[in-house]
Amino acid sequence: MSKVTYRQADGSANTIEVPVGWSLMEAAMQNSIEGIPAECGGGCACATCHVYIDEGDMSKLPDLSDMEGDMLECVAAERLPGSRLSCQIRMTDELGDLTVTIPSEQF
Amino acid sequence: MTGDVFVVIGAGQAGIQVCNSLRNSGFCGQLILVGDEDILPYQRPPLSKSFLLGDVDEQRLFFRPQSHFDKQSIEPLLGTKVIAIDRSAKRVRLEGGRTLNYTKLALTTGTRVRELDCEGAANNAQVHYIRSLNDSIALRNKLAEVERVAIIGGGFVGLEVAAVTRKLGKAVTVYEAEDRLMGRVVSPMLSEFYSDLHRENDVSLCLGERIDKVEVSNNTVQIYTNKQQSLDCDIIVAGIGAIANDEIALEAGLKCDRGIIVDNRCLTSDPNIVAAGDCTVHFNQFAGKTVRLESVQNAVDQAKIAASTMLGGESVYDQVPWFWSDQYDAKLQIAGINTDYDKYLTAGRVGDTRFSIFYFKDDRLIGADSINDPSCHMAVRKIMSTKSVSVSQIQENLSDLKSFAKQ
């Protein structure tokens, strides 16, 4: 199973195994990773599950949908090249291990 | 605050949010979350969407795992019904006779489904509702065995179920008593858009039809309506609204009016009791009237304020209401409450895959409906939370609402 490391803004980190099919948001919620409120529960409707993908991992991810791109315009923390909504990234066999950083604010 | 005992009744979206907000704000007293279902708090929106479709499994619906409750010292008291609140003793009585003393109490009791009350509907195993996880599991299992689904109620839940059941290849008929879909929450233009969308997806729509009677014989359900029509189907799914669970509040003498009345700090008529979420009614500045909102936004935002109030804070609930619904490939996002508009403006063409409609009252923006247009939706939420804007201001800034929102 692939491992995802969630790094907090303060530098602390947790690494968890993420089953295929789960989103990075769901895996964070089910493992008590703080900082991802995900208020709409993965509907791509609230922009409160923003994460920064590590530069080295960015090319592995599928492209942004228009919807996700639009919602990223509205995130509370600064939008950076690695910005993604963790509810829209699903673990696949091909994706492999990832590292993401959780921004300090989601609202 | 050690020594304090805060009790939260109702383990849905608002209940878990009250608990999390209390702990995040440094509350270190005892914290008990009472829920009548025997499982940890879970998300309800997917029950009529991705979960029903089978895209999401049960485990992924939970807000937090058991370890979160352990780590945060939140005591879930599940499968437990609250019988009464004794306000003078500051005590809650549970089913089975156990009592809990509280310093502060939060009511996040949510709603229950309104049941079909026509002839033949009561205790009819072919009539399904969706409120709980078990409801959705039962319907999901049933859908695997049947071909013809009749949906009663053309609101969010009914139409989301219609979209799911069409995706599953079922024959779907939707009955709506009013003459248009989602009439309570969206404008006639948007109702029209959704009628077209469902018809394009081969849903048979029966508007302005009320159900008089349902009959079951040989596993076939027959539906009779006020238009003397009858239809054979395999199951009925009814989504005809919800009723606030305000009985224990009412019996305890708290002010209620088809919901527990709260002020802008989510305080009930008892200074030691707050309430939040679907079970409450409040004066909403964006609606300009007293409303009972059924939404994730209202549950989450009121819960945060309720937690703050329990801790003696002065924060007030002033968030812009928002809602969403997923049907087929159309994501509807609603900002504000726009039922009383006197003017509207569209961005894009209504009926295209992406458009928004802005609503105004007395030359002031009161809300917007967006179809597959999240940037517009988010901009409107931001604009409404910071300023009052006119029709001409929206017109002038239509090409770049995002920048306007930031000004």
Short mmCIF file of C-alpha atoms in Angstrom, two decimals:
data_model
loop_
_atom_site.label_atom_id
_atom_site.label_comp_id
_atom_site.label_asym_id
_atom_site.label_seq_id
_atom_site.Cartn_x
_atom_site.Cartn_y
_atom_site.Cartn_z
CA MET A 1 0.00 0.00 0.00
CA SER A 2 1.28 3.48 -0.80
CA LYS A 3 2.37 5.77 1.98
CA VAL A 4 1.49 9.44 2.21
CA THR A 5 3.33 11.82 4.49
CA TYR A 6 1.32 14.77 5.75
CA ARG A 7 3.54 17.58 6.92
CA GLN A 8 2.03 20.28 9.13
CA ALA A 9 2.91 23.95 8.74
CA ASP A 10 4.94 23.67 11.97
CA GLY A 11 7.13 20.95 10.44
CA SER A 12 5.71 17.94 12.31
CA ALA A 13 4.70 15.04 10.09
CA ASN A 14 2.69 11.81 10.01
CA THR A 15 3.06 9.05 7.47
CA ILE A 16 0.09 6.78 6.83
CA GLU A 17 -0.85 4.03 4.43
CA VAL A 18 -3.55 5.05 1.99
CA PRO A 19 -5.70 2.35 0.34
CA VAL A 20 -6.25 2.51 -3.41
CA GLY A 21 -9.42 4.43 -4.17
CA TRP A 22 -9.28 6.64 -1.10
CA SER A 23 -8.72 10.35 -1.47
CA LEU A 24 -5.87 12.00 0.40
CA MET A 25 -8.54 13.95 2.31
CA GLU A 26 -10.37 10.80 3.43
CA ALA A 27 -7.15 9.15 4.53
CA ALA A 28 -6.26 12.24 6.56
CA MET A 29 -9.67 12.30 8.24
CA GLN A 30 -9.63 8.60 9.09
CA ASN A 31 -6.19 8.94 10.62
CA SER A 32 -6.86 12.04 12.70
CA ILE A 33 -4.49 14.21 10.69
CA GLU A 34 -5.28 17.76 11.79
CA GLY A 35 -5.63 20.78 9.54
CA ILE A 36 -7.93 19.39 6.85
CA PRO A 37 -11.50 20.25 7.91
CA ALA A 38 -12.98 19.16 4.53
CA GLU A 39 -16.35 20.60 5.40
CA CYS A 40 -18.22 19.36 2.35
CA GLY A 41 -16.91 15.83 2.75
CA GLY A 42 -15.24 15.60 -0.62
CA GLY A 43 -17.79 17.29 -2.84
CA CYS A 44 -15.26 19.79 -4.23
CA ALA A 45 -17.58 22.46 -2.85
CA CYS A 46 -15.80 24.12 0.06
CA ALA A 47 -12.02 24.49 -0.58
CA THR A 48 -11.11 23.52 2.99
CA CYS A 49 -8.92 20.51 2.18
CA HIS A 50 -6.11 22.44 0.50
CA VAL A 51 -2.66 20.83 0.51
CA TYR A 52 0.69 21.56 -1.13
CA ILE A 53 2.13 18.62 -3.06
CA ASP A 54 5.89 18.25 -2.80
CA GLU A 55 7.61 19.47 -5.95
CA GLY A 56 9.06 16.05 -6.72
CA ASP A 57 5.61 14.43 -6.62
CA MET A 58 3.70 16.96 -8.68
CA SER A 59 4.27 15.34 -12.06
CA LYS A 60 2.88 12.01 -10.81
CA LEU A 61 -0.57 13.46 -10.19
CA PRO A 62 -3.40 13.63 -12.70
CA ASP A 63 -4.10 17.10 -14.07
CA LEU A 64 -6.39 19.54 -12.32
CA SER A 65 -10.02 19.45 -13.38
CA ASP A 66 -11.58 22.82 -14.20
CA MET A 67 -13.64 22.49 -11.05
CA GLU A 68 -10.66 21.87 -8.80
CA GLY A 69 -8.71 24.66 -10.49
CA ASP A 70 -11.56 27.07 -9.85
CA MET A 71 -11.92 26.09 -6.23
CA LEU A 72 -8.19 26.50 -5.71
CA GLU A 73 -8.62 30.15 -6.67
CA CYS A 74 -10.55 30.49 -3.45
CA VAL A 75 -8.37 28.76 -0.87
CA ALA A 76 -7.54 30.69 2.28
CA ALA A 77 -3.78 30.13 2.27
CA GLU A 78 -1.61 31.25 -0.63
CA ARG A 79 -2.07 29.23 -3.81
CA LEU A 80 1.27 27.83 -4.91
CA PRO A 81 2.23 25.67 -7.90
CA GLY A 82 1.83 22.55 -5.74
CA SER A 83 -1.64 23.52 -4.48
CA ARG A 84 -4.29 20.81 -4.78
CA LEU A 85 -7.53 19.88 -3.07
CA SER A 86 -6.85 16.66 -1.20
CA CYS A 87 -10.43 15.45 -1.78
CA GLN A 88 -9.78 15.31 -5.50
CA ILE A 89 -6.63 13.18 -5.39
CA ARG A 90 -7.37 9.47 -5.26
CA MET A 91 -4.75 6.90 -4.47
CA THR A 92 -4.00 4.57 -7.37
CA ASP A 93 -1.55 1.72 -7.81
CA GLU A 94 0.56 3.93 -10.06
CA LEU A 95 0.68 6.97 -7.78
CA GLY A 96 2.98 5.50 -5.13
CA ASP A 97 4.29 7.34 -2.10
CA LEU A 98 3.61 11.06 -1.76
CA THR A 99 4.44 13.92 0.57
CA VAL A 100 2.07 16.81 1.10
CA THR A 101 2.17 19.89 3.32
CA ILE A 102 -0.94 21.20 5.02
CA PRO A 103 -1.30 24.98 4.95
CA SER A 104 -1.66 26.90 8.20
CA GLU A 105 -5.16 28.10 7.34
CA GLN A 106 -8.15 26.64 5.50
CA PHE A 107 -10.71 29.43 6.03
CA MET B 1 -12.53 24.98 33.34
CA THR B 2 -11.60 21.63 34.87
CA GLY B 3 -14.59 20.27 36.71
CA ASP B 4 -16.95 21.47 34.02
CA VAL B 5 -19.04 18.89 32.20
CA PHE B 6 -20.26 19.85 28.74
CA VAL B 7 -22.84 17.55 27.21
CA VAL B 8 -23.66 17.56 23.50
CA ILE B 9 -26.90 15.85 22.45
CA GLY B 10 -26.90 14.72 18.83
CA ALA B 11 -23.89 13.18 17.10
CA GLY B 12 -24.22 14.54 13.58
CA GLN B 13 -22.24 17.19 11.75
CA ALA B 14 -23.08 19.92 14.26
CA GLY B 15 -22.46 17.71 17.29
CA ILE B 16 -18.98 16.62 16.28
CA GLN B 17 -18.12 20.19 15.29
CA VAL B 18 -19.16 21.52 18.70
CA CYS B 19 -16.87 18.93 20.33
CA ASN B 20 -13.93 19.62 18.04
CA SER B 21 -14.29 23.39 18.39
CA LEU B 22 -14.46 23.12 22.19
CA ARG B 23 -11.24 21.11 22.30
CA ASN B 24 -9.55 23.35 19.73
CA SER B 25 -10.44 26.33 21.91
CA GLY B 26 -8.74 24.74 24.90
CA PHE B 27 -11.73 23.40 26.80
CA CYS B 28 -10.31 20.78 29.15
CA GLY B 29 -13.35 19.71 31.16
CA GLN B 30 -15.34 16.55 30.59
CA LEU B 31 -16.98 16.37 27.17
CA ILE B 32 -19.75 13.87 26.38
CA LEU B 33 -21.31 13.42 22.95
CA VAL B 34 -24.65 11.57 23.07
CA GLY B 35 -25.95 10.02 19.85
CA ASP B 36 -28.98 7.82 19.25
CA GLU B 37 -27.36 5.85 16.43
CA ASP B 38 -24.89 3.23 17.55
CA ILE B 39 -22.02 4.32 15.31
CA LEU B 40 -19.54 7.20 15.37
CA PRO B 41 -20.59 10.47 13.68
CA TYR B 42 -20.61 10.31 9.89
CA GLN B 43 -21.31 12.55 6.92
CA ARG B 44 -24.84 12.60 5.60
CA PRO B 45 -24.50 14.42 2.24
CA PRO B 46 -23.05 11.36 0.43
CA LEU B 47 -25.99 9.20 1.54
CA SER B 48 -28.08 10.47 -1.37
CA LYS B 49 -25.09 10.85 -3.72
CA SER B 50 -21.81 8.93 -3.98
CA PHE B 51 -22.52 6.47 -1.18
CA LEU B 52 -25.88 5.47 -2.62
CA LEU B 53 -24.26 5.03 -6.01
CA GLY B 54 -21.71 2.71 -4.48
CA ASP B 55 -18.69 4.93 -5.18
CA VAL B 56 -17.83 5.33 -1.51
CA ASP B 57 -17.75 2.67 1.16
CA GLU B 58 -19.07 3.02 4.67
CA GLN B 59 -15.73 3.42 6.38
CA ARG B 60 -15.00 6.58 4.43
CA LEU B 61 -18.10 8.36 5.71
CA PHE B 62 -16.92 8.75 9.29
CA PHE B 63 -15.74 12.19 10.32
CA ARG B 64 -13.08 10.87 12.65
CA PRO B 65 -11.90 7.45 13.84
CA GLN B 66 -12.26 6.21 17.41
CA SER B 67 -8.64 7.23 18.08
CA HIS B 68 -9.59 10.88 17.58
CA PHE B 69 -12.22 10.67 20.30
CA ASP B 70 -9.73 8.96 22.60
CA LYS B 71 -6.99 11.48 21.88
CA GLN B 72 -9.31 14.47 22.35
CA SER B 73 -11.05 12.97 25.40
CA ILE B 74 -14.45 13.19 23.74
CA GLU B 75 -16.69 10.52 25.25
CA PRO B 76 -19.13 9.24 22.64
CA LEU B 77 -22.24 7.81 24.28
CA LEU B 78 -23.71 6.06 21.28
CA GLY B 79 -26.95 4.18 20.74
CA THR B 80 -28.37 6.34 23.51
CA LYS B 81 -31.61 8.30 23.46
CA VAL B 82 -32.13 11.34 25.61
CA ILE B 83 -35.51 11.28 27.34
CA ALA B 84 -35.62 14.64 29.06
CA ILE B 85 -33.72 17.71 30.12
CA ASP B 86 -34.19 18.91 33.70
CA ARG B 87 -33.05 22.49 33.38
CA SER B 88 -33.34 23.45 37.03
CA ALA B 89 -31.17 20.52 38.09
CA LYS B 90 -28.99 20.90 34.97
CA ARG B 91 -29.35 17.23 34.30
CA VAL B 92 -30.15 15.11 31.27
CA ARG B 93 -32.08 11.88 31.64
CA LEU B 94 -31.19 9.05 29.27
CA GLU B 95 -33.15 6.05 28.13
CA GLY B 96 -32.69 3.31 30.70
CA GLY B 97 -32.70 5.70 33.62
CA ARG B 98 -29.11 6.94 33.60
CA THR B 99 -28.60 10.68 34.10
CA LEU B 100 -25.85 13.12 33.16
CA ASN B 101 -25.22 16.35 35.01
CA TYR B 102 -24.06 19.23 32.85
CA THR B 103 -22.49 22.61 33.30
CA LYS B 104 -23.38 23.59 29.73
CA LEU B 105 -25.53 21.72 27.25
CA ALA B 106 -25.53 21.78 23.44
CA LEU B 107 -28.50 20.53 21.43
CA THR B 108 -27.54 19.30 17.97
CA THR B 109 -30.44 16.94 17.52
CA GLY B 110 -30.93 17.46 13.78
CA THR B 111 -34.05 16.40 11.96
CA ARG B 112 -35.98 13.30 11.07
CA VAL B 113 -37.70 12.57 7.77
CA ARG B 114 -41.21 13.64 7.09
CA GLU B 115 -43.10 10.47 6.24
CA LEU B 116 -45.59 10.03 3.47
CA ASP B 117 -49.02 10.25 5.00
CA CYS B 118 -51.17 9.05 2.12
CA GLU B 119 -53.21 5.87 2.27
CA GLY B 120 -51.07 2.75 2.23
CA ALA B 121 -47.75 4.47 2.96
CA ALA B 122 -47.40 3.80 6.68
CA ASN B 123 -45.29 0.76 7.60
CA ASN B 124 -44.92 -0.08 3.94
CA ALA B 125 -41.63 -1.88 3.37
CA GLN B 126 -41.53 -0.70 -0.25
CA VAL B 127 -41.42 2.95 0.84
CA HIS B 128 -37.85 4.12 1.50
CA TYR B 129 -36.50 7.30 3.06
CA ILE B 130 -32.95 8.56 3.39
CA ARG B 131 -31.84 10.08 6.63
CA SER B 132 -29.44 7.65 8.25
CA LEU B 133 -26.61 5.48 7.02
CA ASN B 134 -28.82 2.43 7.56
CA ASP B 135 -31.53 3.99 5.39
CA SER B 136 -29.05 4.51 2.59
CA ILE B 137 -27.59 1.00 2.93
CA ALA B 138 -31.10 -0.50 2.83
CA LEU B 139 -31.96 1.49 -0.28
CA ARG B 140 -28.64 0.68 -1.95
CA ASN B 141 -29.20 -3.04 -1.39
CA LYS B 142 -32.78 -2.81 -2.60
CA LEU B 143 -31.78 -0.93 -5.75
CA ALA B 144 -29.66 -3.91 -6.76
CA GLU B 145 -32.83 -5.99 -7.03
CA VAL B 146 -35.34 -3.66 -8.68
CA GLU B 147 -35.90 -1.94 -12.00
CA ARG B 148 -38.61 0.68 -11.51
CA VAL B 149 -38.21 3.44 -8.96
CA ALA B 150 -40.78 6.09 -8.09
CA ILE B 151 -39.44 9.11 -6.27
CA ILE B 152 -41.81 11.29 -4.33
CA GLY B 153 -40.56 14.82 -3.79
CA GLY B 154 -38.63 16.94 -6.29
CA GLY B 155 -36.30 18.57 -3.79
CA PHE B 156 -32.55 18.09 -3.31
CA VAL B 157 -32.76 14.60 -1.85
CA GLY B 158 -35.34 13.28 -4.31
CA LEU B 159 -33.51 14.63 -7.33
CA GLU B 160 -30.12 13.44 -6.17
CA VAL B 161 -31.62 9.98 -5.74
CA ALA B 162 -33.15 10.31 -9.20
CA ALA B 163 -29.73 11.06 -10.68
CA VAL B 164 -28.14 8.12 -8.86
CA THR B 165 -30.85 5.67 -9.81
CA ARG B 166 -30.68 6.74 -13.46
CA LYS B 167 -26.92 6.18 -13.39
CA LEU B 168 -27.70 2.71 -12.07
CA GLY B 169 -29.94 2.19 -15.11
CA LYS B 170 -33.30 2.12 -13.36
CA ALA B 171 -36.55 3.44 -14.79
CA VAL B 172 -37.26 6.55 -12.73
CA THR B 173 -40.40 8.60 -12.20
CA VAL B 174 -40.35 11.71 -10.00
CA TYR B 175 -43.52 13.13 -8.46
CA GLU B 176 -43.53 16.70 -7.20
CA ALA B 177 -46.63 18.23 -5.67
CA GLU B 178 -45.65 21.78 -6.65
CA ASP B 179 -45.56 22.84 -10.27
CA ARG B 180 -41.77 23.07 -10.36
CA LEU B 181 -38.71 21.30 -8.98
CA MET B 182 -36.92 22.49 -5.83
CA GLY B 183 -39.46 25.28 -5.60
CA ARG B 184 -38.63 26.18 -2.03
CA VAL B 185 -34.97 26.93 -2.69
CA VAL B 186 -34.31 27.85 -6.30
CA SER B 187 -35.67 30.32 -8.83
CA PRO B 188 -38.06 29.31 -11.62
CA MET B 189 -35.22 29.56 -14.19
CA LEU B 190 -33.20 27.03 -12.27
CA SER B 191 -36.22 24.78 -11.74
CA GLU B 192 -36.65 24.78 -15.51
CA PHE B 193 -32.98 23.94 -16.02
CA TYR B 194 -33.32 20.96 -13.68
CA SER B 195 -36.55 19.77 -15.32
CA ASP B 196 -34.73 19.74 -18.65
CA LEU B 197 -31.69 18.02 -17.14
CA HIS B 198 -33.73 15.22 -15.62
CA ARG B 199 -35.84 14.76 -18.75
CA GLU B 200 -32.67 14.61 -20.87
CA ASN B 201 -31.60 11.81 -18.57
CA ASP B 202 -34.87 9.97 -19.21
CA VAL B 203 -36.50 10.67 -15.89
CA SER B 204 -40.25 10.86 -16.16
CA LEU B 205 -41.31 14.02 -14.31
CA CYS B 206 -44.80 14.45 -12.91
CA LEU B 207 -45.15 18.01 -11.67
CA GLY B 208 -48.15 19.25 -9.74
CA GLU B 209 -49.04 15.69 -8.80
CA ARG B 210 -49.81 14.65 -5.25
CA ILE B 211 -49.90 11.06 -4.14
CA ASP B 212 -53.32 9.91 -2.95
CA LYS B 213 -52.65 6.25 -2.34
CA VAL B 214 -50.07 3.51 -2.67
CA GLU B 215 -50.93 -0.15 -2.92
CA VAL B 216 -48.73 -3.22 -2.97
CA SER B 217 -49.72 -6.45 -4.63
CA ASN B 218 -47.42 -9.26 -5.79
CA ASN B 219 -44.35 -7.13 -5.09
CA THR B 220 -45.59 -4.40 -7.40
CA VAL B 221 -46.31 -1.00 -5.95
CA GLN B 222 -49.11 0.98 -7.49
CA ILE B 223 -49.19 4.72 -7.05
CA TYR B 224 -52.35 6.76 -7.48
CA THR B 225 -52.20 10.53 -7.79
CA ASN B 226 -54.64 13.42 -7.67
CA LYS B 227 -54.57 13.49 -11.47
CA GLN B 228 -56.10 10.02 -11.53
CA GLN B 229 -52.88 8.63 -12.90
CA SER B 230 -51.55 5.34 -11.72
CA LEU B 231 -48.08 3.91 -12.02
CA ASP B 232 -46.59 0.51 -11.37
CA CYS B 233 -43.17 0.50 -9.76
CA ASP B 234 -40.97 -1.71 -7.58
CA ILE B 235 -40.10 0.73 -4.83
CA ILE B 236 -40.85 4.25 -3.69
CA VAL B 237 -38.25 6.66 -2.35
CA ALA B 238 -39.78 9.61 -0.56
CA GLY B 239 -37.84 12.82 0.01
CA ILE B 240 -40.53 15.20 1.16
CA GLY B 241 -38.72 17.19 3.78
CA ALA B 242 -37.59 16.93 7.35
CA ILE B 243 -38.91 17.79 10.78
CA ALA B 244 -36.73 19.37 13.47
CA ASN B 245 -36.09 17.18 16.49
CA ASP B 246 -37.09 19.80 19.02
CA GLU B 247 -39.32 17.72 21.29
CA ILE B 248 -36.94 17.40 24.24
CA ALA B 249 -36.27 21.14 24.05
CA LEU B 250 -39.96 21.93 23.87
CA GLU B 251 -40.78 19.65 26.79
CA ALA B 252 -38.03 21.32 28.82
CA GLY B 253 -39.72 24.67 28.22
CA LEU B 254 -37.22 26.08 25.72
CA LYS B 255 -38.67 28.41 23.11
CA CYS B 256 -39.33 26.53 19.89
CA ASP B 257 -41.14 27.21 16.67
CA ARG B 258 -40.79 24.17 14.42
CA GLY B 259 -37.19 24.11 15.62
CA ILE B 260 -35.25 25.30 18.64
CA ILE B 261 -35.08 29.09 18.63
CA VAL B 262 -31.55 30.45 19.01
CA ASP B 263 -30.08 33.94 18.97
CA ASN B 264 -27.03 35.01 16.98
CA ARG B 265 -24.76 33.40 19.58
CA CYS B 266 -26.66 30.11 19.20
CA LEU B 267 -28.06 30.49 22.68
CA THR B 268 -31.51 29.07 23.39
CA SER B 269 -33.89 30.70 25.88
CA ASP B 270 -31.79 29.05 28.63
CA PRO B 271 -28.38 30.71 29.20
CA ASN B 272 -26.76 27.31 29.85
CA ILE B 273 -28.07 25.67 26.69
CA VAL B 274 -26.94 26.32 23.14
CA ALA B 275 -28.24 24.69 19.96
CA ALA B 276 -26.83 24.37 16.45
CA GLY B 277 -27.58 22.93 13.04
CA ASP B 278 -30.71 21.61 11.34
CA CYS B 279 -32.71 21.53 14.60
CA THR B 280 -32.53 25.31 15.12
CA VAL B 281 -34.42 28.32 13.87
CA HIS B 282 -32.70 31.68 13.85
CA PHE B 283 -33.04 35.15 12.39
CA ASN B 284 -30.75 35.10 9.40
CA GLN B 285 -29.47 38.48 8.25
CA PHE B 286 -28.97 37.22 4.69
CA ALA B 287 -32.52 35.89 4.48
CA GLY B 288 -33.95 38.91 6.29
CA LYS B 289 -36.20 36.59 8.25
CA THR B 290 -36.31 33.70 10.69
CA VAL B 291 -35.35 30.46 9.02
CA ARG B 292 -34.48 26.86 9.69
CA LEU B 293 -31.59 25.91 7.45
CA GLU B 294 -30.73 22.34 6.59
CA SER B 295 -27.15 22.46 5.46
CA VAL B 296 -23.60 21.49 6.25
CA GLN B 297 -22.62 25.16 6.30
CA ASN B 298 -25.22 26.08 8.89
CA ALA B 299 -24.39 23.04 11.03
CA VAL B 300 -20.65 23.70 10.99
CA ASP B 301 -20.75 27.46 11.41
CA GLN B 302 -23.44 27.50 14.09
CA ALA B 303 -21.60 24.73 15.94
CA LYS B 304 -18.43 26.84 16.05
CA ILE B 305 -20.38 29.78 17.47
CA ALA B 306 -22.23 27.52 19.92
CA ALA B 307 -18.91 26.18 21.21
CA SER B 308 -17.58 29.70 21.61
CA THR B 309 -20.72 30.71 23.52
CA MET B 310 -20.40 27.70 25.83
CA LEU B 311 -16.94 28.98 26.71
CA GLY B 312 -18.21 32.50 27.41
CA GLY B 313 -17.22 33.96 24.03
CA GLU B 314 -19.05 36.77 22.26
CA SER B 315 -18.76 35.54 18.65
CA VAL B 316 -21.89 35.88 16.57
CA TYR B 317 -23.19 33.80 13.68
CA ASP B 318 -22.97 35.95 10.58
CA GLN B 319 -21.74 33.56 7.87
CA VAL B 320 -23.12 33.64 4.35
CA PRO B 321 -25.37 30.58 3.87
CA TRP B 322 -24.31 28.14 1.17
CA PHE B 323 -25.62 24.87 -0.16
CA TRP B 324 -24.71 22.40 -2.84
CA SER B 325 -26.26 19.57 -4.77
CA ASP B 326 -24.76 17.06 -7.19
CA GLN B 327 -27.04 15.74 -9.94
CA TYR B 328 -25.51 14.04 -12.99
CA ASP B 329 -22.64 16.27 -14.15
CA ALA B 330 -24.19 19.45 -12.78
CA LYS B 331 -22.79 20.76 -9.53
CA LEU B 332 -25.14 23.34 -8.11
CA GLN B 333 -23.69 25.74 -5.56
CA ILE B 334 -25.99 28.24 -3.92
CA ALA B 335 -24.71 31.29 -2.05
CA GLY B 336 -27.10 33.33 0.08
CA ILE B 337 -30.85 32.86 0.32
CA ASN B 338 -32.49 34.19 -2.77
CA THR B 339 -36.14 33.31 -2.51
CA ASP B 340 -37.29 36.94 -2.24
CA TYR B 341 -35.43 38.47 -5.19
CA ASP B 342 -36.90 41.20 -7.38
CA LYS B 343 -34.22 41.27 -10.08
CA TYR B 344 -31.70 38.85 -11.50
CA LEU B 345 -28.70 38.82 -13.76
CA THR B 346 -27.08 35.88 -15.51
CA ALA B 347 -23.46 35.12 -16.26
CA GLY B 348 -23.24 32.66 -19.12
CA ARG B 349 -26.34 31.21 -20.70
CA VAL B 350 -28.86 29.38 -18.55
CA GLY B 351 -28.90 25.83 -19.87
CA ASP B 352 -25.21 25.71 -20.79
CA THR B 353 -22.95 23.39 -18.88
CA ARG B 354 -21.65 26.32 -16.84
CA PHE B 355 -23.50 29.45 -15.75
CA SER B 356 -24.50 31.53 -12.74
CA ILE B 357 -27.57 33.55 -11.81
CA PHE B 358 -27.24 36.50 -9.43
CA TYR B 359 -30.25 37.60 -7.39
CA PHE B 360 -30.98 41.07 -6.07
CA LYS B 361 -33.49 42.65 -3.78
CA ASP B 362 -33.86 46.44 -3.55
CA ASP B 363 -30.76 46.76 -5.74
CA ARG B 364 -28.64 44.69 -3.35
CA LEU B 365 -27.05 41.30 -4.10
CA ILE B 366 -28.73 38.63 -1.97
CA GLY B 367 -27.33 35.48 -3.53
CA ALA B 368 -26.31 33.49 -6.56
CA ASP B 369 -26.86 30.02 -7.98
CA SER B 370 -23.93 28.56 -9.86
CA ILE B 371 -23.88 25.52 -12.10
CA ASN B 372 -20.36 24.13 -12.52
CA ASP B 373 -19.06 27.62 -11.77
CA PRO B 374 -17.31 27.36 -8.40
CA SER B 375 -15.13 30.42 -8.80
CA CYS B 376 -18.24 32.57 -9.17
CA HIS B 377 -19.83 30.85 -6.18
CA MET B 378 -16.81 31.42 -3.98
CA ALA B 379 -16.48 35.04 -5.13
CA VAL B 380 -20.13 35.73 -4.29
CA ARG B 381 -19.71 34.22 -0.83
CA LYS B 382 -16.71 36.44 -0.24
CA ILE B 383 -18.44 39.54 -1.61
CA MET B 384 -21.56 39.00 0.48
CA SER B 385 -19.54 38.49 3.64
CA THR B 386 -17.71 41.79 3.26
CA LYS B 387 -19.92 44.28 1.45
CA SER B 388 -23.30 45.27 0.13
CA VAL B 389 -23.26 45.49 -3.66
CA SER B 390 -25.69 46.72 -6.30
CA VAL B 391 -26.77 45.34 -9.67
CA SER B 392 -24.52 47.77 -11.52
CA GLN B 393 -21.50 46.87 -9.40
CA ILE B 394 -21.94 43.20 -10.30
CA GLN B 395 -22.49 44.08 -13.95
CA GLU B 396 -19.33 46.18 -14.06
CA ASN B 397 -17.23 43.51 -12.40
CA LEU B 398 -18.72 40.42 -14.01
CA SER B 399 -15.58 39.66 -15.99
CA ASP B 400 -13.44 39.52 -12.87
CA LEU B 401 -15.51 38.88 -9.77
CA LYS B 402 -12.54 37.34 -7.99
CA SER B 403 -10.61 40.60 -7.98
CA PHE B 404 -13.74 42.53 -7.04
CA ALA B 405 -14.27 40.16 -4.10
CA LYS B 406 -10.77 40.94 -2.85
CA GLN B 407 -11.16 44.72 -3.04
#
